[in-house]
Amino acid sequence: MTFTLAIVGRPNVGKSTLFNRLVGKRLALVDDQPGVTRDLREGEARLGPLRFTVIDTAGLEEATDESLQGRMRKLTERAVEMADACLFLIDARAGVLPTDEVFADILRRKNAHVILAANKSEGRAAEAGLIEAWGLGLGEPLALSAEHGEGMAELAAVLTPIA
Ligand code: GDP
Ligand code: MG
């Protein structure tokens, strides 16, 4: 049995970096700057013994302030509907921002199966953000570093019951 995992969260938390790590090909664009047009992106992920479909919810990076809320809501809702589970990323270095709360509400409303992860968790600068993530009320946050490949075994462990 395989499953579909949607990586969701506000721009710049590291969704595409994680997607690229899981898919192993440069299919999703990673950019330091907001301002690049992308939509939903699908790839075949490998993580330990797991094989699954992963969706990167890009396409939020180019939204203007006035359209961001509506656009990200629509895109995230679409991804949630396509997926069996959602990996909701926050940036552990930035902590929980109001936009993260907006995403948490979208996921709650859609009754999504949510796995919360605090990305950019390498190093001590991430400790406070990881603790803050508990406040989203979505359970224990996984500490990940998409860039450095940390937390991948823990991610595989939480995905295994879904597979
Ligand atoms: P997205 O907008 O959510 O898709 O985020 P990106 O994957 O484009 O990443 C945004 C920025 O965060 C890029 O500069 C990445 O190199 C950086 N980034 C991604 N993952 C990590 C991580 O685990 N640690 C750190 N320190 N930076 C990361
Ligand atoms: Mg991206």
Coordinates of C-alpha atoms and ligand atoms in Angstrom, one line a residue:
M1 CA 0.0 0.0 0.0
T2 CA 1.2 3.4 -0.8
F3 CA 0.0 6.8 0.3
T4 CA 0.1 10.5 -0.5
L5 CA 1.7 13.0 1.7
A6 CA 1.2 16.8 1.2
I7 CA 3.9 19.1 2.6
V8 CA 2.1 22.3 3.7
G9 CA 3.0 25.5 5.4
R10 CA 3.8 29.1 4.7
P11 CA 6.4 30.2 2.3
N12 CA 10.1 29.8 3.2
V13 CA 9.7 27.1 5.9
G14 CA 11.6 24.6 3.7
K15 CA 8.8 22.6 2.0
S16 CA 10.6 22.4 -1.4
T17 CA 14.0 21.5 0.3
L18 CA 12.3 18.6 2.0
F19 CA 10.4 17.6 -1.2
N20 CA 13.7 17.5 -3.1
R21 CA 15.4 15.4 -0.4
L22 CA 12.5 12.9 -0.4
V23 CA 12.2 12.8 -4.2
G24 CA 15.9 12.9 -4.8
K25 CA 15.6 14.9 -8.0
R26 CA 15.5 18.7 -8.4
L27 CA 11.8 18.7 -9.3
A28 CA 10.7 21.5 -7.0
L29 CA 12.2 24.9 -7.1
V30 CA 14.1 26.0 -4.0
D31 CA 14.6 29.7 -3.7
D32 CA 15.9 32.1 -1.1
Q33 CA 13.5 34.8 -2.3
P34 CA 9.8 34.8 -2.4
G35 CA 8.6 35.7 -5.9
V36 CA 8.8 32.5 -7.9
T37 CA 5.6 31.1 -9.5
R38 CA 4.9 27.5 -8.7
D39 CA 1.8 25.4 -8.1
L40 CA 1.4 22.0 -6.6
R41 CA 4.2 19.6 -7.5
E42 CA 4.1 15.8 -7.2
G43 CA 7.0 13.4 -6.9
E44 CA 7.7 9.8 -5.9
A45 CA 9.3 9.8 -2.5
R46 CA 11.7 7.3 -0.9
L47 CA 12.3 7.3 2.8
G48 CA 14.0 4.3 4.2
P49 CA 11.7 1.4 3.2
L50 CA 8.8 3.7 2.4
R51 CA 7.7 4.6 -1.1
F52 CA 5.0 7.2 -1.3
T53 CA 3.7 10.2 -3.4
V54 CA 4.6 13.6 -2.0
I55 CA 3.0 16.9 -2.9
D56 CA 4.9 20.2 -2.5
T57 CA 2.5 23.1 -2.1
A58 CA 4.5 25.7 -3.8
G59 CA 2.8 28.6 -5.6
L60 CA 2.4 30.7 -2.6
E61 CA 5.7 32.5 -3.1
E62 CA 4.4 34.9 -5.7
A63 CA 1.2 35.9 -4.0
T64 CA 0.7 39.6 -3.2
D65 CA -0.2 40.6 0.3
E66 CA -3.9 41.0 -0.6
S67 CA -4.2 37.7 -2.4
L68 CA -2.0 35.6 -0.2
Q69 CA -4.6 34.4 2.3
G70 CA -7.1 33.3 -0.4
R71 CA -4.5 31.7 -2.6
M72 CA -2.8 29.8 0.1
R73 CA -6.1 28.6 1.5
K74 CA -7.2 27.3 -1.9
L75 CA -3.9 25.6 -2.7
T76 CA -3.6 24.0 0.7
E77 CA -7.1 22.8 0.6
R78 CA -6.5 21.2 -2.7
A79 CA -3.4 19.5 -1.4
V80 CA -5.2 18.2 1.7
E81 CA -8.0 16.8 -0.5
M82 CA -5.4 14.9 -2.6
A83 CA -3.4 13.6 0.4
D84 CA -3.8 10.9 3.0
A85 CA -1.8 12.9 5.4
C86 CA -0.2 16.4 5.7
L87 CA 3.2 17.2 6.9
F88 CA 2.8 20.7 8.3
L89 CA 6.1 22.5 8.4
I90 CA 7.0 25.5 10.5
D91 CA 10.4 27.2 10.7
A92 CA 11.9 26.4 14.2
R93 CA 14.3 29.3 13.9
A94 CA 11.4 31.8 13.3
G95 CA 9.1 30.2 15.8
V96 CA 5.3 30.1 15.3
L97 CA 4.1 33.1 13.3
P98 CA 0.5 34.3 12.8
T99 CA 0.6 32.9 9.3
D100 CA 1.5 29.5 10.7
E101 CA -1.7 29.7 12.9
V102 CA -3.7 30.4 9.7
F103 CA -2.4 27.2 8.2
A104 CA -3.1 25.3 11.4
D105 CA -6.7 26.5 11.2
I106 CA -7.1 25.4 7.6
L107 CA -5.8 21.9 8.4
R108 CA -8.1 21.7 11.4
R109 CA -11.1 22.8 9.4
K110 CA -10.4 20.2 6.7
N111 CA -10.0 17.5 9.3
A112 CA -6.6 16.6 7.9
H113 CA -4.4 14.0 9.3
V114 CA -1.6 16.3 10.4
I115 CA 2.0 15.6 11.2
L116 CA 3.6 18.7 12.7
A117 CA 7.2 19.3 12.0
A118 CA 9.6 22.1 13.0
N119 CA 12.1 22.4 10.2
K120 CA 15.5 24.1 10.3
S121 CA 15.9 22.3 13.7
E122 CA 19.7 21.8 13.3
G123 CA 21.5 23.7 16.1
R124 CA 20.5 25.5 19.2
A125 CA 18.8 28.4 17.5
A126 CA 15.8 26.1 16.9
E127 CA 15.1 25.0 20.5
A128 CA 12.6 27.8 21.4
G129 CA 10.7 27.3 18.1
L130 CA 10.4 23.6 18.7
I131 CA 8.9 24.2 22.1
E132 CA 6.6 27.0 20.7
A133 CA 5.3 24.5 18.1
W134 CA 3.5 22.6 20.8
G135 CA 1.2 25.6 21.2
L136 CA -0.3 24.9 17.8
G137 CA -2.3 22.2 19.4
L138 CA -1.4 19.6 16.7
G139 CA 0.5 17.3 18.9
E140 CA 4.2 16.7 19.3
P141 CA 6.3 18.4 16.7
L142 CA 9.0 16.4 14.9
A143 CA 12.3 18.2 14.8
L144 CA 13.6 18.1 11.2
S145 CA 16.4 19.6 9.2
A146 CA 15.4 19.2 5.5
E147 CA 18.7 20.8 4.5
H148 CA 20.9 18.6 6.7
G149 CA 18.8 15.5 6.6
E150 CA 18.2 15.3 10.3
G151 CA 15.0 13.7 11.7
M152 CA 14.4 11.6 8.6
A153 CA 14.3 8.3 10.6
E154 CA 11.8 9.9 13.0
L155 CA 9.7 11.1 10.0
A156 CA 9.8 7.5 8.6
A157 CA 8.6 6.2 11.9
V158 CA 5.5 8.5 12.1
L159 CA 4.7 7.7 8.4
T160 CA 5.0 4.0 8.7
P161 CA 1.5 3.5 10.3
I162 CA 0.0 5.4 7.3
A163 CA 1.7 3.2 4.7
Ligands
GDP1 P1 9.5 26.7 0.9 O1 9.1 28.1 0.4 O2 8.7 26.3 2.1 O3 9.4 25.7 -0.2 O4 11.0 26.8 1.4 P2 12.4 26.4 0.6 O5 12.5 24.9 0.5 O6 12.4 27.2 -0.7 O7 13.4 26.9 1.6 C1 13.5 28.3 2.0 C2 14.9 28.6 2.6 O8 15.1 27.9 3.8 C3 16.0 28.2 1.6 O9 17.0 29.2 1.8 C4 16.5 26.9 2.2 O10 17.8 26.7 1.9 C5 16.3 27.1 3.7 N1 16.1 25.8 4.4 C6 15.4 24.8 4.1 N2 15.5 23.8 4.9 C7 16.4 24.2 5.9 C8 16.9 23.6 7.1 O11 16.6 22.5 7.4 N3 17.8 24.4 7.8 C9 18.1 25.7 7.4 N4 18.9 26.3 8.2 N5 17.6 26.2 6.3 C10 16.8 25.5 5.5
MG2 MG 8.8 26.0 -2.2

